[in-house]
CSV table of C-alpha atoms in Angstrom, one decimal:
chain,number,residue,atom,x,y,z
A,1,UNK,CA,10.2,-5.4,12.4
A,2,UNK,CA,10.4,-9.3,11.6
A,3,UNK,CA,6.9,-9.4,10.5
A,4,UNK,CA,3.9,-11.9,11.8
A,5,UNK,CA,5.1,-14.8,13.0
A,6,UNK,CA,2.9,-17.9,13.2
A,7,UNK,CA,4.1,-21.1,15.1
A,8,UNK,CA,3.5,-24.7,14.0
A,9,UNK,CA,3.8,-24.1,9.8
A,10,UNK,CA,2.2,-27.1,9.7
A,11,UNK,CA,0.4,-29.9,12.9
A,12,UNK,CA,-1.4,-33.0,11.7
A,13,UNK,CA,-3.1,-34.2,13.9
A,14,UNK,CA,-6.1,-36.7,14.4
A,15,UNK,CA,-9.8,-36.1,14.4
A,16,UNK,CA,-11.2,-35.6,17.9
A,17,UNK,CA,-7.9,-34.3,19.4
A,18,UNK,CA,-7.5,-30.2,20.2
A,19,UNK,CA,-4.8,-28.2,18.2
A,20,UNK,CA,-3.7,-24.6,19.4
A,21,UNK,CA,-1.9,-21.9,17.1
A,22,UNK,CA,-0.2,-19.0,18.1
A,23,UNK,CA,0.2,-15.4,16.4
A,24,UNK,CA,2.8,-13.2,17.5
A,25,UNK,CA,2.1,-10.0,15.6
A,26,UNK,CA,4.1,-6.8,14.4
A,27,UNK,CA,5.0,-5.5,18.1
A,28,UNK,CA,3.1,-2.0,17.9
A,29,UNK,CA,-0.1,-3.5,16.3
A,30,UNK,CA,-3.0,-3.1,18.1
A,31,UNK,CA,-4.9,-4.9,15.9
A,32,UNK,CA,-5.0,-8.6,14.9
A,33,UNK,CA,-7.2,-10.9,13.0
A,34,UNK,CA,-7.5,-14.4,12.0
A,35,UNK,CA,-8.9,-16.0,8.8
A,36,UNK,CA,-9.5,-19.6,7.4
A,37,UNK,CA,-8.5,-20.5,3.8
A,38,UNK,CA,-9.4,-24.0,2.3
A,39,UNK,CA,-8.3,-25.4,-0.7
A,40,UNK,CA,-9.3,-23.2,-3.6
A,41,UNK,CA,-11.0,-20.1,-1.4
A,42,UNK,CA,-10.3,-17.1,-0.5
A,43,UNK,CA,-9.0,-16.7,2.9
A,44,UNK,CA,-12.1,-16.1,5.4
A,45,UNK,CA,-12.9,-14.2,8.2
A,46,UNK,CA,-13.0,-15.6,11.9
A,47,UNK,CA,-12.7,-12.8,14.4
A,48,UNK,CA,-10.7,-9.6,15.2
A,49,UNK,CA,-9.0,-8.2,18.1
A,50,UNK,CA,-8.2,-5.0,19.5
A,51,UNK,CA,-5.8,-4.8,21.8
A,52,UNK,CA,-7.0,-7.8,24.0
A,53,UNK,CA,-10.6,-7.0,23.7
A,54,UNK,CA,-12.0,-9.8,20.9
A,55,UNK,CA,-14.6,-7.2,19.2
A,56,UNK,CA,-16.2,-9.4,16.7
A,57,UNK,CA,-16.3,-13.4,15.5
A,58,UNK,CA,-17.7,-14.7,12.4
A,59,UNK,CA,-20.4,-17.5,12.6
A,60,UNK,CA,-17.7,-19.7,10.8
A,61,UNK,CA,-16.1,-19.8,14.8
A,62,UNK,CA,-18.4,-22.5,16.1
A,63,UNK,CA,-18.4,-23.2,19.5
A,64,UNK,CA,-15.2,-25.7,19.5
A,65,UNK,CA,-12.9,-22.2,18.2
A,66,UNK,CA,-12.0,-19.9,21.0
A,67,UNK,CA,-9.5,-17.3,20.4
A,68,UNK,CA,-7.3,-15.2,23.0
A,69,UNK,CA,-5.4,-12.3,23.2
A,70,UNK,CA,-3.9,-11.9,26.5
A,71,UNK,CA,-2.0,-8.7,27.2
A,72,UNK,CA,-3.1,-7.7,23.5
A,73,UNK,CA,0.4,-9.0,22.6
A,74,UNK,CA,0.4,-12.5,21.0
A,75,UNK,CA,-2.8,-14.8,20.1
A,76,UNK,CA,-4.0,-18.0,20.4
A,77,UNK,CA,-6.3,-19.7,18.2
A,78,UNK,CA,-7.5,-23.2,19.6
A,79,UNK,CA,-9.6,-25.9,18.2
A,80,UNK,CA,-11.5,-28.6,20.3
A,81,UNK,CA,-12.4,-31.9,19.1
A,82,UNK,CA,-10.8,-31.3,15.8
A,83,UNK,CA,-12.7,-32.4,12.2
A,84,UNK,CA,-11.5,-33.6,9.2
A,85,UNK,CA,-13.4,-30.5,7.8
A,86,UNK,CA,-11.5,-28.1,9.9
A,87,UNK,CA,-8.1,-29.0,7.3
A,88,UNK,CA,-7.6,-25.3,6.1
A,89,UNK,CA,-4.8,-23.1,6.5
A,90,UNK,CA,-5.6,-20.8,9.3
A,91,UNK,CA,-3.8,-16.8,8.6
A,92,UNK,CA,-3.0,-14.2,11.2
A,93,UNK,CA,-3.0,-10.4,10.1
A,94,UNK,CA,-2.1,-7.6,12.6
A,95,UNK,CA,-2.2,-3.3,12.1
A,96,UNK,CA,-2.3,-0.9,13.9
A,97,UNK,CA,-5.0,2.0,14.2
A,98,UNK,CA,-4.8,2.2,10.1
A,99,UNK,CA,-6.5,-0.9,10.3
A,100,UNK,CA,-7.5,-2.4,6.8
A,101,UNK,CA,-5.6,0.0,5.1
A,102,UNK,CA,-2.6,-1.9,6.1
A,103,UNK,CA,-2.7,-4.9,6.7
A,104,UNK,CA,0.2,-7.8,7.1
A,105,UNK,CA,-0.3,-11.4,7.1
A,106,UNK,CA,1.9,-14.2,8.5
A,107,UNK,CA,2.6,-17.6,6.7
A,108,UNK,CA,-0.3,-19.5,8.3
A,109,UNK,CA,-0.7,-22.6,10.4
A,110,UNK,CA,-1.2,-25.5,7.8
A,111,UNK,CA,-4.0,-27.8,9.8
A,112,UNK,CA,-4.6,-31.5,8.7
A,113,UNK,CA,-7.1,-33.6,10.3
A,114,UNK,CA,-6.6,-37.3,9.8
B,1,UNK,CA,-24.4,-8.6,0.9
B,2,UNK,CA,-20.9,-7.9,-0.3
B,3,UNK,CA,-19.1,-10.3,-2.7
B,4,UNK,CA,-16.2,-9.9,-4.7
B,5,UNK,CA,-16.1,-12.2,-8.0
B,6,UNK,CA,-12.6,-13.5,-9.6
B,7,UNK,CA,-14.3,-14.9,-12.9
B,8,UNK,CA,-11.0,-16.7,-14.2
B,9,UNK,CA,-9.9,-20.0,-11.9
B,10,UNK,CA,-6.6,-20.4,-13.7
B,11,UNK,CA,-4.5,-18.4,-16.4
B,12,UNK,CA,-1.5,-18.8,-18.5
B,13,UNK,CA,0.8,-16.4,-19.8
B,14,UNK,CA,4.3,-16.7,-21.5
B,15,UNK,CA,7.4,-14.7,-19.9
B,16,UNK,CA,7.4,-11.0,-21.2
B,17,UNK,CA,3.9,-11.0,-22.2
B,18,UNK,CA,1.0,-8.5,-20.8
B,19,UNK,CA,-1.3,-9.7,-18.3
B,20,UNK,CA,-4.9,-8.9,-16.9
B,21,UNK,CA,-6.2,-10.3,-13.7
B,22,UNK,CA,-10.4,-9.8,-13.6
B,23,UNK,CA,-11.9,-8.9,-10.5
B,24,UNK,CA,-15.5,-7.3,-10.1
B,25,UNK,CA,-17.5,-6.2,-6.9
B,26,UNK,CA,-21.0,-6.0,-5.0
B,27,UNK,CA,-20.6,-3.0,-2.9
B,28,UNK,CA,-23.7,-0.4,-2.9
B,29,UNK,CA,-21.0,2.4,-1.6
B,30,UNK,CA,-17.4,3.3,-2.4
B,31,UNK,CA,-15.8,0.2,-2.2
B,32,UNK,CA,-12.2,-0.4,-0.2
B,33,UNK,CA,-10.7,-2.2,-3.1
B,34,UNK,CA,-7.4,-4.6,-2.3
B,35,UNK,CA,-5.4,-6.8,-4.7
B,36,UNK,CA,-3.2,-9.5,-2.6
B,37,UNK,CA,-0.3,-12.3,-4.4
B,38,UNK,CA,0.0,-15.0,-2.5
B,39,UNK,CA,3.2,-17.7,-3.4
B,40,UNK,CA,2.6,-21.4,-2.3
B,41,UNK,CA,3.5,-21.5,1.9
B,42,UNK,CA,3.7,-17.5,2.2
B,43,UNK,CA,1.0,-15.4,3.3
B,44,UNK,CA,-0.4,-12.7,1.2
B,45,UNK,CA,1.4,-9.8,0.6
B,46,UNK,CA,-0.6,-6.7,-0.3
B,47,UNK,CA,-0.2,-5.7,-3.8
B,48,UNK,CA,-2.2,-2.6,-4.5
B,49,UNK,CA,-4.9,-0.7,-2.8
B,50,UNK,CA,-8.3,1.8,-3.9
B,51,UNK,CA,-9.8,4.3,-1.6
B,52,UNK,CA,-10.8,7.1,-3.6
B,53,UNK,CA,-9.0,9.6,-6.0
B,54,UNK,CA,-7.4,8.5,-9.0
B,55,UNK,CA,-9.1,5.3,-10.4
B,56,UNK,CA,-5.7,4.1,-11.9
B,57,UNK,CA,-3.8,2.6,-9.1
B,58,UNK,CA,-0.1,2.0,-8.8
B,59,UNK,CA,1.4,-1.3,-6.9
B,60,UNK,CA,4.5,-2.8,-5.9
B,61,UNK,CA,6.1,-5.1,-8.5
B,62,UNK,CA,5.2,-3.1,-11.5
B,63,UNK,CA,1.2,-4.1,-11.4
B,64,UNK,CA,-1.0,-1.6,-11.6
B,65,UNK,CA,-5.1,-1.8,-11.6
B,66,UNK,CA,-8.3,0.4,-12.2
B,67,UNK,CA,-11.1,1.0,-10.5
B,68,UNK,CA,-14.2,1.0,-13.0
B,69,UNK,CA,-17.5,2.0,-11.0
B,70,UNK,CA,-19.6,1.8,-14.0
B,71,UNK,CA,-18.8,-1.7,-14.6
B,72,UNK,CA,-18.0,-2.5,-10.4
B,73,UNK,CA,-14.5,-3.9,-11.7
B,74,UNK,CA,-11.0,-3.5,-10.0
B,75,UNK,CA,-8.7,-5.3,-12.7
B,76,UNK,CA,-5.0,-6.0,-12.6
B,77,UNK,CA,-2.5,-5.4,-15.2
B,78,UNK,CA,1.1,-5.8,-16.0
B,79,UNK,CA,2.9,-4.7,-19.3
B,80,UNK,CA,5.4,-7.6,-19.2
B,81,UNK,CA,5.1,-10.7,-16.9
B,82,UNK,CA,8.6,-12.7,-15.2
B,83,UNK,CA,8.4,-15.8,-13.7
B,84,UNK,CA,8.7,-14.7,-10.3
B,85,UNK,CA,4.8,-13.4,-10.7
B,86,UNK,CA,3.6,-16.9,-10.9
B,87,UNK,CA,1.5,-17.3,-7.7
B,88,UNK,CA,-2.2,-16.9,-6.5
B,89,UNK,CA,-4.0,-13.4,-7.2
B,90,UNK,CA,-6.9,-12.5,-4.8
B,91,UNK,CA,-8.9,-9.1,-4.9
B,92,UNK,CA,-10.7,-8.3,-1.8
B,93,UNK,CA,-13.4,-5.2,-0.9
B,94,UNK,CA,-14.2,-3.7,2.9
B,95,UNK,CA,-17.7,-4.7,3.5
B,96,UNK,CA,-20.3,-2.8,5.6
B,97,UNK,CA,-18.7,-4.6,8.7
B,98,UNK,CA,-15.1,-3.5,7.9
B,99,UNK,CA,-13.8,-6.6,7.1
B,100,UNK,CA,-12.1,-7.7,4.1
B,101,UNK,CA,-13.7,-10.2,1.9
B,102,UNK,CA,-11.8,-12.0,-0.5
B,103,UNK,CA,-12.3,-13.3,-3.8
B,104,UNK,CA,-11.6,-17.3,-4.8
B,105,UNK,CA,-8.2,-16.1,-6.6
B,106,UNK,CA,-6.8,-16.7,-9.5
B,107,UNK,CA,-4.0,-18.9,-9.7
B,108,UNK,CA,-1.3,-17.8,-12.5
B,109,UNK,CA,0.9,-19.7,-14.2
B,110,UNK,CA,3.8,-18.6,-16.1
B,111,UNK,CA,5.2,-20.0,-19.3
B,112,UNK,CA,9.0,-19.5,-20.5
């Protein structure tokens, strides 16, 4: 079990070009989420998978966000035509059918948009 | 709509010496109740839990917190602070939609 790994840390990148994260959670979890935190918030909710399936997505994923979960093994969150206020640091969290009650998070993807 | 409230931005407290984290809720039902430390360039690590039952909860790391209905609070305590707790503190509730909403945290600093 080597936890849930997120891949870049960190990207800077400039405003107007796309950005893609990738979540590669626990390997039995079924389920997997991602969530936005900006500078002195609490981390927010985006959307939620099941398996591959993409069940629910908050209205904070406008339509420049699309998320992905092929397989229902790894994720990928992607950002068109980033903005400067898209800067957060963007979580992934995967359980399995205990679902909230245990829940892990990885390090996050650090997003800066010039 | 469900909210969870962390009324203290910042706090202080010297090595060895007791702490209290506030946390209070908007939840009409039983709230899911969740306490999460998060150190700078980790993610968060679940601290403690509340899903019914005893409303004195035991976490990892020697914290502990209560669930109060009468005053919707979920406060964390410890006895006797180390350095190693100084991070960022964030209490969280399951909303109607089962999804966990976090408070703003509370970022703790510890003194020697």
């Amino acid at each position: 079990d080597t936890g849930v790994s997120q891949d870049p840390r960190h990207k800077i990148t400039k405003r107007g070009q796309n950005v893609t994260f990738r979540c590669d959670p626990i390997s039995e979890h079924n389920r997997l989420y991602w969530y936005r935190q900006t500078l002195g918030q609490g981390p927010e909710f985006l959307t939620y998978f099941q398996n591959e399936a993409q069940l629910e997505k908050s209205r904070l994923l406008s339509d420049r966000f699309s998320a992905e979960r092929p397989k229902g093994s790894f994720s990928t969150l992607e950002i068109q035509r980033t903005e400067q206020g898209d800067s957060a640091m963007y979580l992934c969290a995967s359980s399995s059918d205990r679902g909230l009650e245990k829940l892990f998070f990885g390090s996050g993807t650090q997003l800066s948009v010039l | 709509a469900q909210s969870v409230t962390q009324p203290d931005i910042h706090i202080t407290v010297s090595e060895g010496a007791s702490l209290e984290l506030r946390c209070n809720y908007s939840y009409g039902a039983t709230p899911y109740l969740f306490w999460y430390v998060q150190s700078p360039g980790q993610g968060l690590q679940l601290l403690l839990k509340y899903f019914s039952g005893d409303t004195l909860v035991q976490g990892i790391k020697g914290f502990e917190a209560e669930f109060k209905r009468s005053q919707s609070s979920f406060n964390l305590r410890k006895p006797s602070v180390h350095w190693s707790d100084a991070a960022e503190y964030f209490c969280a509730v399951v909303g109607a939609t089962n999804k966990l909403i976090f408070g703003t945290g509370t970022l703790l600093a510890v003194q020697p």
